[in-house]
PDB file of C-alpha atoms in Angstrom:
ATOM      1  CA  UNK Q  53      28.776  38.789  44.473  1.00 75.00           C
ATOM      2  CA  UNK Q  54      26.244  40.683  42.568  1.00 91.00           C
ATOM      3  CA  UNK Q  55      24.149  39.381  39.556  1.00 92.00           C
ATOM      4  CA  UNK Q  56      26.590  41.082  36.800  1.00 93.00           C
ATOM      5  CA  UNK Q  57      29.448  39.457  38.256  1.00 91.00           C
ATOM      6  CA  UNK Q  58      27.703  35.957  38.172  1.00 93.00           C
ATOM      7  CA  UNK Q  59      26.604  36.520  34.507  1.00 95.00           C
ATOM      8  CA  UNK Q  60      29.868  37.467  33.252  1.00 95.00           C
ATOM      9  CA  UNK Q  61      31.913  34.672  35.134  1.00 94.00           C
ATOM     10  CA  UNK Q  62      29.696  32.066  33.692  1.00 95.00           C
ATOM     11  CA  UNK Q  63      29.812  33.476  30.674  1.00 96.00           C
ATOM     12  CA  UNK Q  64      33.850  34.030  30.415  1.00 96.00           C
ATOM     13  CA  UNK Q  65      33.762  30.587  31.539  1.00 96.00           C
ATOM     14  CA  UNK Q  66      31.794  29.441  28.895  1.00 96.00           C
ATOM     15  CA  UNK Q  67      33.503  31.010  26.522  1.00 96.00           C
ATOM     16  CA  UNK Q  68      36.636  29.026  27.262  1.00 96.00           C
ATOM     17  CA  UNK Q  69      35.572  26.150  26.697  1.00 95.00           C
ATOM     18  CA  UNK Q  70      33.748  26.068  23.764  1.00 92.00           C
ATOM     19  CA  UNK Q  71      37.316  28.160  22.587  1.00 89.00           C
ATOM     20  CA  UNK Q  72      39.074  25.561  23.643  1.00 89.00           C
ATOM     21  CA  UNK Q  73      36.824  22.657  23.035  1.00 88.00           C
ATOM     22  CA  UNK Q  74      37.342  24.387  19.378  1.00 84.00           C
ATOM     23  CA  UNK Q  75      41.260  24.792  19.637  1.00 82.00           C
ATOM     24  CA  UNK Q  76      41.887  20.760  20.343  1.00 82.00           C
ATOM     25  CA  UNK Q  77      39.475  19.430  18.204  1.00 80.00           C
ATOM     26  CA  UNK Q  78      39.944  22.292  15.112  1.00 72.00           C
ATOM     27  CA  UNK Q  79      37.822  19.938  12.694  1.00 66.00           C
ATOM     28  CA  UNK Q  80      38.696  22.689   9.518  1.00 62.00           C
ATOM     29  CA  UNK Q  81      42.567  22.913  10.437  1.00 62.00           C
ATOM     30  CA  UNK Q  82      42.585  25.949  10.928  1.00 66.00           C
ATOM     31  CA  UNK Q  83      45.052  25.612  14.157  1.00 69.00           C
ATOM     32  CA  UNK Q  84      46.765  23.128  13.874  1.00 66.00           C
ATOM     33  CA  UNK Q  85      47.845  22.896   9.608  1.00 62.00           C
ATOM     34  CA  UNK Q  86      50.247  20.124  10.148  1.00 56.00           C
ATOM     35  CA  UNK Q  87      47.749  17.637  10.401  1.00 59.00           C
ATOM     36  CA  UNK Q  88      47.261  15.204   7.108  1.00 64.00           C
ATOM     37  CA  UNK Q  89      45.426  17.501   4.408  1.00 71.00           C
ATOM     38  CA  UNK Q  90      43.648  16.347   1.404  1.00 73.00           C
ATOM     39  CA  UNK Q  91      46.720  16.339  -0.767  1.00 74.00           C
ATOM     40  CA  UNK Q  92      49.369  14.120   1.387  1.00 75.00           C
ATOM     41  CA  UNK Q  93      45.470  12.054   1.730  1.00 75.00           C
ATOM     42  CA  UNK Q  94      45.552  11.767  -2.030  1.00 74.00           C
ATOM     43  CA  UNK Q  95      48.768  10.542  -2.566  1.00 75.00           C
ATOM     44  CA  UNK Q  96      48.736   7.674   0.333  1.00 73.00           C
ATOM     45  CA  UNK Q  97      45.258   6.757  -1.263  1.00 73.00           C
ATOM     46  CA  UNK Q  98      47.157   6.348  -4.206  1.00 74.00           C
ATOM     47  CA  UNK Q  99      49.752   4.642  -2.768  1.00 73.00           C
ATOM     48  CA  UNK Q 100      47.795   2.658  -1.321  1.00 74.00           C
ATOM     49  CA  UNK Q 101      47.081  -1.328  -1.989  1.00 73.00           C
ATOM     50  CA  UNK Q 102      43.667  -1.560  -0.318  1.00 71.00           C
ATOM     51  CA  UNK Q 103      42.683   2.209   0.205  1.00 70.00           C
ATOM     52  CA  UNK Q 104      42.039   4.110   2.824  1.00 68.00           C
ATOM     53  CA  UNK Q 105      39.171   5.488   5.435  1.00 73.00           C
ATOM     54  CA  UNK Q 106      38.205   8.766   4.819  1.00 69.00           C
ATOM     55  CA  UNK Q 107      36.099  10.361   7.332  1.00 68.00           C
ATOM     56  CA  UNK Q 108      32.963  11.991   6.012  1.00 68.00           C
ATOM     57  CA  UNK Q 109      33.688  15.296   8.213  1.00 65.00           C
ATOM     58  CA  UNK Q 110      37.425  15.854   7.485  1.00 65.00           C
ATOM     59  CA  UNK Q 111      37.537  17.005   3.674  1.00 68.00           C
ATOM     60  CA  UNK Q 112      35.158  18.503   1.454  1.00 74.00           C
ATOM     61  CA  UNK Q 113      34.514  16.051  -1.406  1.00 77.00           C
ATOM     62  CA  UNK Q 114      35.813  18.573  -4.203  1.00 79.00           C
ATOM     63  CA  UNK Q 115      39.377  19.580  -2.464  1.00 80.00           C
ATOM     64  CA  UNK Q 116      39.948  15.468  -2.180  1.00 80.00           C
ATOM     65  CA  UNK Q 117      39.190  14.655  -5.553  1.00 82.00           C
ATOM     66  CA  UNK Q 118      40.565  18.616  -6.935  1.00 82.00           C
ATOM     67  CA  UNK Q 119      44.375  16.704  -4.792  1.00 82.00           C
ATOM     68  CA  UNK Q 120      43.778  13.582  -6.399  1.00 82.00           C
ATOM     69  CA  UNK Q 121      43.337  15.258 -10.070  1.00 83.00           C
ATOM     70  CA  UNK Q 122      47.400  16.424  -9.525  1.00 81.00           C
ATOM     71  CA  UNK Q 123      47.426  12.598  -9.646  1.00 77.00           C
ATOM     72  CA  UNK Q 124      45.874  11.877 -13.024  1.00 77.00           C
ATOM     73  CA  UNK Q 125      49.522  11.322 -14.671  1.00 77.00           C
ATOM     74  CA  UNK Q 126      49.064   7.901 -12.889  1.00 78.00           C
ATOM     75  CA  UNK Q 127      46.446   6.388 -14.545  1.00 78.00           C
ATOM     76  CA  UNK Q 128      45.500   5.386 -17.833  1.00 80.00           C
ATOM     77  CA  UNK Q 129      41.759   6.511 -18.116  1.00 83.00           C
ATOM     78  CA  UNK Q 130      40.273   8.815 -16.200  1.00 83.00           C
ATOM     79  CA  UNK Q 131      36.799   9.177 -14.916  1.00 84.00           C
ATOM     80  CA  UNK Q 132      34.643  12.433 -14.272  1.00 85.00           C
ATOM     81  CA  UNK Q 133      30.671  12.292 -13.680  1.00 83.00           C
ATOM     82  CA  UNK Q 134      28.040  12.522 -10.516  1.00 82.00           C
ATOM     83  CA  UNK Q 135      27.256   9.920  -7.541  1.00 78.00           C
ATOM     84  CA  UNK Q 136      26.402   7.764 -10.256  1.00 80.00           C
ATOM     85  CA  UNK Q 137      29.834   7.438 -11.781  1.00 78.00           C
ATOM     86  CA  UNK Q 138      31.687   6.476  -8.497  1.00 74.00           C
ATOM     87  CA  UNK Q 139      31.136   2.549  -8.217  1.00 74.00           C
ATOM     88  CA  UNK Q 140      33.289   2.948 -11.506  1.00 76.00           C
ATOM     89  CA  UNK Q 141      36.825   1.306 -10.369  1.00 70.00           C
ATOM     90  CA  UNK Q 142      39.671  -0.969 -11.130  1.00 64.00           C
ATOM     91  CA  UNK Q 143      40.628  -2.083  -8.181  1.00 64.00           C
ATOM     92  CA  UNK Q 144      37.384  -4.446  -7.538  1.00 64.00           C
ATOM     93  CA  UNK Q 145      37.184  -8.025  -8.154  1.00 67.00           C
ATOM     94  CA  UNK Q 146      35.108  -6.841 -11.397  1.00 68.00           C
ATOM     95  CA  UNK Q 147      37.153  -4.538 -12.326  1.00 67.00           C
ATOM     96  CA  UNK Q 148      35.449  -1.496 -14.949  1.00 67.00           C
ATOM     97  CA  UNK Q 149      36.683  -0.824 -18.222  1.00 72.00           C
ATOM     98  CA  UNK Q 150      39.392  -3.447 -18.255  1.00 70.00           C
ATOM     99  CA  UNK Q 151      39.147  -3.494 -21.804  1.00 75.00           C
ATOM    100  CA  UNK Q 152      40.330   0.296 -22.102  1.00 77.00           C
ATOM    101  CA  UNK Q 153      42.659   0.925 -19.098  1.00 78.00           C
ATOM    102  CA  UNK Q 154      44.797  -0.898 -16.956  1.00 78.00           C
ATOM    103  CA  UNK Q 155      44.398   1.598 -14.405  1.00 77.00           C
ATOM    104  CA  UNK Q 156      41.577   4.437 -13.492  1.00 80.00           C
ATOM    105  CA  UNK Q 157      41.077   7.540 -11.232  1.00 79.00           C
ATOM    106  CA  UNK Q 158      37.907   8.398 -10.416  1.00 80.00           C
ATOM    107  CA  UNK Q 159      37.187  11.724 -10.300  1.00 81.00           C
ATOM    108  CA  UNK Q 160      33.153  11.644  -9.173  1.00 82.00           C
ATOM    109  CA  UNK Q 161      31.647  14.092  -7.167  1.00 81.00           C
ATOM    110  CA  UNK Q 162      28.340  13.619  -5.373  1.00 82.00           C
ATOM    111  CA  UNK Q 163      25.794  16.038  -7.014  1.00 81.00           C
ATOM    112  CA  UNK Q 164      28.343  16.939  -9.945  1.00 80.00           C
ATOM    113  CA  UNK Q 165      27.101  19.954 -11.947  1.00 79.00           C
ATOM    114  CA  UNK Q 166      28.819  21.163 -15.988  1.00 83.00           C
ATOM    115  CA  UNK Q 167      31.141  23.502 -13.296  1.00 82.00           C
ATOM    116  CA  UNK Q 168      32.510  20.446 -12.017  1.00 79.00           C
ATOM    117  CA  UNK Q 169      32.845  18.248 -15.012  1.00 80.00           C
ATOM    118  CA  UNK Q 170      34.859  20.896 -16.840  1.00 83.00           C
ATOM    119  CA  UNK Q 171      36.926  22.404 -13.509  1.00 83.00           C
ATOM    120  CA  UNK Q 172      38.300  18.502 -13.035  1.00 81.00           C
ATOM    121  CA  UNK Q 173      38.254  17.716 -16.754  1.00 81.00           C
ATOM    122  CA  UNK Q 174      41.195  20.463 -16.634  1.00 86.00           C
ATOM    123  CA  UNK Q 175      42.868  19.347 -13.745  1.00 82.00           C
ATOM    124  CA  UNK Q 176      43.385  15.749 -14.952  1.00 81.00           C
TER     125      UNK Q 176
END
């Protein structure tokens, strides 16, 4: 077996299984698109009593909370801002704005910038 055949086995094999390392894992669901996405996420977050976990690495912050602005009809008051904004909730033991609304969404994004504040403000 010469050196070229050695280099391109190894390679070929290599190949294969970082394809199908890529294939079974698919973190952007790309193969597999019948997995849960951000908007069947949104509405069982909704739907939910005491939330649910949302791993950091499955959705981009701005598709979740761009699913979860279809969702706005819900609530009474609805919140847009930065990092800062998103301790603001009514489903704590102190609940915020209780005064105001019975029930919030909070629409915060980390890093928020005017694009954002105006692209959700129009979504709600």
């Amino acid at each position: 077996m010469s050196y070229l055949d050695s280099l391109l086995g190894t390679s070929l094999l290599l190949l294969i299984l970082v394809a199908s390392l890529n294939y079974f894992t698919d973190p952007g669901s790309v193969y597999h698109g019948d997995r849960l996405n951000s908007e069947t996420f949104s509405i069982a977050l909704i739907n939910s009593k005491h939330g649910l976990w949302w791993p950091k690495s499955s959705w981009e912050e701005r598709s979740l909370k761009k699913a979860l602005a279809k969702q706005a009809y819900q609530a009474d008051c609805v919140v847009i801002g930065s990092s800062h904004a998103m301790e603001i909730s009514s489903h704590r033991e102190n609940k915020s704005l209780t005064d105001n609304c019975l029930s919030l969404l909070n629409l915060s994004v980390s890093g928020a910038s005017i694009e954002d504040h105006i692209t959700l403000t129009y979504l709600a």
